CSV table of C-alpha atoms in Angstrom, one decimal:
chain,number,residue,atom,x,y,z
A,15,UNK,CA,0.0,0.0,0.0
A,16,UNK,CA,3.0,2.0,0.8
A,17,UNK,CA,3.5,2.1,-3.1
A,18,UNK,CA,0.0,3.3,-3.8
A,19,UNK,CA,0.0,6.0,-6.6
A,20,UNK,CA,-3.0,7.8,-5.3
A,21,UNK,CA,-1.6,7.9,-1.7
A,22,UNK,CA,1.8,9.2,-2.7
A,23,UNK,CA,0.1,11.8,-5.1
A,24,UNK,CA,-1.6,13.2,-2.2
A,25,UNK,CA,0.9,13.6,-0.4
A,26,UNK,CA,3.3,15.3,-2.2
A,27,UNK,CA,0.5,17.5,-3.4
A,28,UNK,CA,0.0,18.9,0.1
A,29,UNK,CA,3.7,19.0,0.2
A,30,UNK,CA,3.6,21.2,-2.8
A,31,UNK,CA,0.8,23.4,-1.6
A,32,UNK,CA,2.8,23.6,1.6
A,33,UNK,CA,6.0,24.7,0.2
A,34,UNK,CA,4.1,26.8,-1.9
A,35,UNK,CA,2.5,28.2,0.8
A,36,UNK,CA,5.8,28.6,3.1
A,37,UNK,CA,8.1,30.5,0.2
A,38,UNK,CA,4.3,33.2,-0.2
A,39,UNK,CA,4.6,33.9,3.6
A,40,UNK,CA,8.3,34.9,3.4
A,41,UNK,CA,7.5,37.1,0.3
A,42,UNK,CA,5.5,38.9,2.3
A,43,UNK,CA,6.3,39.4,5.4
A,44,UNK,CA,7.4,43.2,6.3
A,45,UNK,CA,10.9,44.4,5.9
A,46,UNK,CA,11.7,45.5,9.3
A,47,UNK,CA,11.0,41.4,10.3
A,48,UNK,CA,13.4,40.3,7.9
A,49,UNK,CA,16.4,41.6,9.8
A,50,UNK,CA,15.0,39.5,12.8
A,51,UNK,CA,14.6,36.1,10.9
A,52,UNK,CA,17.0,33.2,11.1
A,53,UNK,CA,17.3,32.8,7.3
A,54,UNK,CA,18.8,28.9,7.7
A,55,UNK,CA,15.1,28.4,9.5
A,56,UNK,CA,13.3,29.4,6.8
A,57,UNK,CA,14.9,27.9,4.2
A,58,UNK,CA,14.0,25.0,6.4
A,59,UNK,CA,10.6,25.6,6.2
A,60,UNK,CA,10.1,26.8,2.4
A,61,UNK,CA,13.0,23.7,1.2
A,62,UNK,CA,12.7,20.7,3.3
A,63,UNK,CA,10.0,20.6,5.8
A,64,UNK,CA,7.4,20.2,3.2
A,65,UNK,CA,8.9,16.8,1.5
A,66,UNK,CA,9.6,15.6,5.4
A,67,UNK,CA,5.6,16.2,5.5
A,68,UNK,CA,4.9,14.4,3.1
A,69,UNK,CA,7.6,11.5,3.6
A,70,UNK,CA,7.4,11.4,7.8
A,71,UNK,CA,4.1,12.3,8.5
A,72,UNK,CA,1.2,12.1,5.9
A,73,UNK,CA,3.1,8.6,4.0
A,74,UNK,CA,2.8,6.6,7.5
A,75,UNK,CA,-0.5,8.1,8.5
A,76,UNK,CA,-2.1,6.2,5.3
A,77,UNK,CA,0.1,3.0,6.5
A,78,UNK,CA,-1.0,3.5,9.4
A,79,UNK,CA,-5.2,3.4,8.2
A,80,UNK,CA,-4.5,0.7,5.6
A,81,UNK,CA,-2.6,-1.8,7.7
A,82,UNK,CA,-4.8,-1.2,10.9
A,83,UNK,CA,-7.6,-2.2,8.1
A,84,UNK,CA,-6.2,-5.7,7.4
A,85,UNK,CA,-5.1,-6.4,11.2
A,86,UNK,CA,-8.7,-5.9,12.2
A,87,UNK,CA,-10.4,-7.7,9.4
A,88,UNK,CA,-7.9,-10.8,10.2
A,89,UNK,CA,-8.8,-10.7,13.7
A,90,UNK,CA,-12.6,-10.5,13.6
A,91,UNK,CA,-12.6,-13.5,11.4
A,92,UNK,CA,-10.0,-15.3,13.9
A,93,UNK,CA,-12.4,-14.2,16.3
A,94,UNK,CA,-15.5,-15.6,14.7
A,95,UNK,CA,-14.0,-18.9,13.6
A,96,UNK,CA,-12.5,-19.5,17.5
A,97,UNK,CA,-12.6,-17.5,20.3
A,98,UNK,CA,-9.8,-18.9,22.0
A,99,UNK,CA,-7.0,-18.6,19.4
A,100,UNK,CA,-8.8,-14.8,18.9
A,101,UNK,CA,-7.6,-14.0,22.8
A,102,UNK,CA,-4.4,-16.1,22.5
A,103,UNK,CA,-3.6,-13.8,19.7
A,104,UNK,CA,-4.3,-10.2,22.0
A,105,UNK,CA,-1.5,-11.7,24.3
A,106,UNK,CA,1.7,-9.7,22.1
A,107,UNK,CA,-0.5,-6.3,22.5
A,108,UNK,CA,0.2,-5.8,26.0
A,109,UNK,CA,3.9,-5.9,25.7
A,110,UNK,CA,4.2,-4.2,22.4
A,111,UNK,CA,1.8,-0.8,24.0
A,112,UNK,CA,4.5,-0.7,26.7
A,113,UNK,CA,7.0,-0.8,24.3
A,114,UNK,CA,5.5,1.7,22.4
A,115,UNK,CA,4.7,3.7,25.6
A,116,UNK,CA,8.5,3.4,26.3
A,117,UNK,CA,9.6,4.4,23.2
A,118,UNK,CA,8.0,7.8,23.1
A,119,UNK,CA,10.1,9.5,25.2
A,120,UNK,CA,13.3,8.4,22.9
A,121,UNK,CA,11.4,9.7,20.1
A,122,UNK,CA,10.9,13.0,21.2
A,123,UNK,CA,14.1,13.7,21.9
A,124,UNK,CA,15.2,12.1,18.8
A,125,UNK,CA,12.9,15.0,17.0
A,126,UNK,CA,14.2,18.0,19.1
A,127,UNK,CA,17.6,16.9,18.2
A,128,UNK,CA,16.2,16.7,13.8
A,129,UNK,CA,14.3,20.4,15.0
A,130,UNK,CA,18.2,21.6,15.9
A,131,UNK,CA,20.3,19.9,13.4
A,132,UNK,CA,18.7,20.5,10.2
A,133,UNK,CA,18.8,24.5,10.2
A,134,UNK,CA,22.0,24.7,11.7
A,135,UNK,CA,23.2,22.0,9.0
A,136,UNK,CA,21.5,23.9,5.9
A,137,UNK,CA,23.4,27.3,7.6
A,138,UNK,CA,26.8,26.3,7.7
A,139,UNK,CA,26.7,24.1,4.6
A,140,UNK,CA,25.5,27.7,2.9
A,141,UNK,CA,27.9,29.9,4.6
A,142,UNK,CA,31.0,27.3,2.6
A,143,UNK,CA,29.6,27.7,-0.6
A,144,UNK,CA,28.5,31.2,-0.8
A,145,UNK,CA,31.6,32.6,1.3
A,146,UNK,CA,34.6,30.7,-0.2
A,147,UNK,CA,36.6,33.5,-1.4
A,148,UNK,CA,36.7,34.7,2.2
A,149,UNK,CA,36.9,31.4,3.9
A,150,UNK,CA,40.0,31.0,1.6
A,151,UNK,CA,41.8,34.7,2.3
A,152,UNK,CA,41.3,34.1,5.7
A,153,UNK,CA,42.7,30.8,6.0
A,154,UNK,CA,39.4,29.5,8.1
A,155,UNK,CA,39.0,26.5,6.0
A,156,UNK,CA,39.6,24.0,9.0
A,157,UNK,CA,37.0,26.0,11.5
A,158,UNK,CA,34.2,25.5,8.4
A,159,UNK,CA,35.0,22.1,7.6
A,160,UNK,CA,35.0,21.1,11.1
A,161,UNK,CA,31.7,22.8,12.2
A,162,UNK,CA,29.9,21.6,9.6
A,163,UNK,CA,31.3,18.6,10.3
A,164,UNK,CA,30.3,18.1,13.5
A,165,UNK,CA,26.8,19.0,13.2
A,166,UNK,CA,26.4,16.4,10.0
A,167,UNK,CA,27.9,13.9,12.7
A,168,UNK,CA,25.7,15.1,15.2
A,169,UNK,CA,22.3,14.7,12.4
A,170,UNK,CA,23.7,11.2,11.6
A,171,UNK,CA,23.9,9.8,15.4
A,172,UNK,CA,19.9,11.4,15.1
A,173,UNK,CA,19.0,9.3,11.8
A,174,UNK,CA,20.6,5.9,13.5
A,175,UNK,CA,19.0,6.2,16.6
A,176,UNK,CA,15.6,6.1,14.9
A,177,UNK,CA,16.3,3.2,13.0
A,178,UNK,CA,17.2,1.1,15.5
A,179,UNK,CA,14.0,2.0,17.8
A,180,UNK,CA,12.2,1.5,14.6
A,181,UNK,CA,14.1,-1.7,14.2
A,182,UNK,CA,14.2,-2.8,17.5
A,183,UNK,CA,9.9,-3.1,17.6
A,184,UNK,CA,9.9,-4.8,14.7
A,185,UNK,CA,12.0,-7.8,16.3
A,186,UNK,CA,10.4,-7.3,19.8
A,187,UNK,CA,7.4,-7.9,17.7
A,188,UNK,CA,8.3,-11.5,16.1
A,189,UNK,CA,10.1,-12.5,19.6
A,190,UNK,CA,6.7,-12.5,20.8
A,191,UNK,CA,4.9,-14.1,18.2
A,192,UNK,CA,7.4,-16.9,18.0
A,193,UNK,CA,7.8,-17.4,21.8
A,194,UNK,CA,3.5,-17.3,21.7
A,195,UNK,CA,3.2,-20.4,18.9
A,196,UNK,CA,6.5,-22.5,21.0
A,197,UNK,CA,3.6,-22.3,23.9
A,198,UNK,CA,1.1,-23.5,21.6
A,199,UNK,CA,3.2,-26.3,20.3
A,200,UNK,CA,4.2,-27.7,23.6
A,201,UNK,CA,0.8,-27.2,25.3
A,202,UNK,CA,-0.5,-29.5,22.4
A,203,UNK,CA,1.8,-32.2,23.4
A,204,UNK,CA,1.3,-32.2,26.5
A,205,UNK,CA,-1.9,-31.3,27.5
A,206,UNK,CA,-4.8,-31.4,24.7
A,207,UNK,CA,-5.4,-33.7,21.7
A,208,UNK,CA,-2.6,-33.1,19.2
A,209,UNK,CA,-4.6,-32.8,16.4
A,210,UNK,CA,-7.4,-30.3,17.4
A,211,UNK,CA,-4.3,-28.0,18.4
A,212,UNK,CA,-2.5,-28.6,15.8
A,213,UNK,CA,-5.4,-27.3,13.6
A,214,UNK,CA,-5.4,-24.0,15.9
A,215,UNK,CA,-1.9,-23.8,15.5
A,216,UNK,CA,-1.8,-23.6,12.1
A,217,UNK,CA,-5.1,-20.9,12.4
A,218,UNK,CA,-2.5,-18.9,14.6
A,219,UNK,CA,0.1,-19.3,12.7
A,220,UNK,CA,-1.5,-18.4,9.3
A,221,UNK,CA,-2.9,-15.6,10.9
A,222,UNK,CA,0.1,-14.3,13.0
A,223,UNK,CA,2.0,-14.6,9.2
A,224,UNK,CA,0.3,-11.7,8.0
A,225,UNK,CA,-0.9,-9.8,10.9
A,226,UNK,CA,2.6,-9.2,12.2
A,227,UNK,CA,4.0,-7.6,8.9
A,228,UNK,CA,0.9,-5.0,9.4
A,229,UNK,CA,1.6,-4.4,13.0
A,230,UNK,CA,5.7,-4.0,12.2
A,231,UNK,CA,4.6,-1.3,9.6
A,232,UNK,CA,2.3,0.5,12.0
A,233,UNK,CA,4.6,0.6,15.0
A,234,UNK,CA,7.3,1.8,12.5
A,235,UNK,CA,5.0,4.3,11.2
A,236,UNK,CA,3.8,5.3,14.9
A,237,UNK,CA,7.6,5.7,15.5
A,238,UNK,CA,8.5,7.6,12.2
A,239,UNK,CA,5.6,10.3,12.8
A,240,UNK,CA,6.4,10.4,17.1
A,241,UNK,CA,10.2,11.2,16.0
A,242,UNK,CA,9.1,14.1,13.1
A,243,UNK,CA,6.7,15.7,15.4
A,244,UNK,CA,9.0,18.8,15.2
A,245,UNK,CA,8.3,19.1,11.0
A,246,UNK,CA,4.3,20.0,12.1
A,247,UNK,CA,5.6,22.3,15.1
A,248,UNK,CA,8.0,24.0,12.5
A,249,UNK,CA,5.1,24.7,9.7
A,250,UNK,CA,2.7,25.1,12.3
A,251,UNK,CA,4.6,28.4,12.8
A,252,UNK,CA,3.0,29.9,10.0
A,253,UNK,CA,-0.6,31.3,10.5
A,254,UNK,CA,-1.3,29.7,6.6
A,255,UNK,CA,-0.3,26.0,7.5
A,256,UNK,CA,-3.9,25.2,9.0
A,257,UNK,CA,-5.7,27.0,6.0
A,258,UNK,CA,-3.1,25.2,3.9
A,259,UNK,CA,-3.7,21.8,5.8
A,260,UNK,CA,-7.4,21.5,5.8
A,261,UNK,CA,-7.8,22.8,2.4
A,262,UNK,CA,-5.7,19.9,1.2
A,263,UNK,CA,-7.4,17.0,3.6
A,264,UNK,CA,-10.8,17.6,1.9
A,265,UNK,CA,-11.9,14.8,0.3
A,266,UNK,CA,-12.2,16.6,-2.9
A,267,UNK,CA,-8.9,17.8,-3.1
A,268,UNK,CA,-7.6,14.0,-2.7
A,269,UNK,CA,-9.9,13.2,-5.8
A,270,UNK,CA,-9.2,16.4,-7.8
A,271,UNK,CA,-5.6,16.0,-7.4
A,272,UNK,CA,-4.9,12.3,-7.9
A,273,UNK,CA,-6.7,12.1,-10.3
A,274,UNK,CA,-6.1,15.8,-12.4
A,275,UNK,CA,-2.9,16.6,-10.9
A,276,UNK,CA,-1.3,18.0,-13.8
A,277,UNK,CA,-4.2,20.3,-14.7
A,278,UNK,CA,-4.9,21.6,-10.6
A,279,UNK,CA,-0.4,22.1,-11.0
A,280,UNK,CA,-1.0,24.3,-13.8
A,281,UNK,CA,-4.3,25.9,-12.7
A,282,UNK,CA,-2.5,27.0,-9.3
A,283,UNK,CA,0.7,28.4,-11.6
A,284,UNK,CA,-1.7,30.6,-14.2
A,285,UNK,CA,-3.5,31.5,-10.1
A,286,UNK,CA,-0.1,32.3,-9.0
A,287,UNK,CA,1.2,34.3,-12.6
A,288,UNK,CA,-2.2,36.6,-12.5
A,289,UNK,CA,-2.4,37.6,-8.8
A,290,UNK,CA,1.4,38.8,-8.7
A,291,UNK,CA,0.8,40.1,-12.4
A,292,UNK,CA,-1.8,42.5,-11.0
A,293,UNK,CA,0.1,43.2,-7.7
A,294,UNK,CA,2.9,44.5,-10.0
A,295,UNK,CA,1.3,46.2,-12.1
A,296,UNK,CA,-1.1,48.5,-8.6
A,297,UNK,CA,2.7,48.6,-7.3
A,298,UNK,CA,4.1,50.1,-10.1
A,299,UNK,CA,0.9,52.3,-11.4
């Protein structure tokens, strides 16, 4: 599902309509607040926070809906065909929502520390490029290099710590599941007829063979939205992400746009030509 066109066309689209939105603000905000912004920042927001929108947060939301569909379906028919193998199969929930309790904590600080890295990274990666020539006359190569340096080490210590909570669920996850259907094999052998368990085992196993790839994805998407809560604080800044937002959630929007993106794309950029057409021409009258 993670592949679905229409899913990924949405969300890019509200990433485009966000960047869009981000880079208007910054056009016009007044002069005298320009000498007060943190220009690294807003490149932030205008460059990169929209994609991390669409990749971190809207992506795993639809993982999240399309996976908890097929868990629940699974289970209500384990549930209707036995009630016993339906509870036995609630047992890894428990553990895995204290996991996931656990867990939150590490990813909040893991998106303070993405909130802090990424501007300062985008600032002393453009203060190389542009300033060079002066870097060069005044022998400061080293002191660049070794900033921006530091903070890329810093931003990659950030990106492996969230894989491995991301990874470490996933194999808490099957740990469970497999310690759950060694119970069921040895309480068949030594406690019920073999052959009535066996037939639950292989219910539970059939089952716990698709449900657990859903439940991996949603924990990792859980996780991969807890640890970019800082991309919605960032573009929540702006008094237009909201209007931005819930324009772009309507249900028309999604239908409109996966299925006429190319027309709404050039729609919004003949919208976009006229409006600053006629602002030029009542500035310049």
């Amino acid at each position: 599902m993670d592949g679905h066109p229409q899913k990924a066309t949405f969300a890019y689209n509200v990433a485009h309509q966000v960047a869009s939105g981000m880079a208007d603000r910054y056009m016009h905000m007044p002069m005298q607040a320009h000498s007060n912004t943190d220009f690294s920042k807003e490149l932030n927001r205008v460059v990169n926070l929209p994609i991390f929108l669409a990749n971190n947060i809207i992506i795993p939301l639809g993982t999240i809906l399309s996976e908890a569909v097929v868990t629940i379906m699974l289970l209500i028919g384990v549930a209707v065909y036995n009630t016993e193998v339906f509870l036995f199969m609630l047992i890894p929930f428990a553990p895995l929502a204290l996991l996931l309790w656990r867990q939150r904590r590490h990813a909040r600080v893991v998106s303070q520390q993405s909130r802090d890295a990424y501007p300062a990274l985008t600032k002393f990666a453009l203060q190389i490029i542009e300033g060079i020539g002066d870097i060069r006359v005044f022998g400061k190569e080293s002191f660049f290099k070794k900033r921006f340096s530091s903070v890329h080490h810093q931003l990659g210590r950030v990106f492996a710590k969230s894989h491995s909570i991301q990874v470490g669920t996933s194999r808490f996850t099957e740990l469970i599941a497999t310690t759950c259907v060694c119970c069921l094999i040895w309480f068949s052998l030594y406690f019920t007829n073999a052959s009535d368990t066996l037939v639950l085992l292989g219910l539970y196993a059939g089952a716990s063979f698709r449900i657990i790839p859903s439940i991996n994805r949603i924990l990792a998407a859980v996780t991969q939205i807890q640890s970019n809560r800082y991309v919605v604080d960032e573009l929540s800044a702006s008094t237009d992400f909201d209007k931005l937002t819930t324009r772009c959630l309507n249900p028309s929007y999604f239908t409109s746009s996966s299925l006429c993106g190319r027309r709404r794309s050039a729609t919004m950029t003949a919208t976009f030509c006229a409006e600053h057409r006629s602002q030029f021409v009542k500035a310049n009258a």
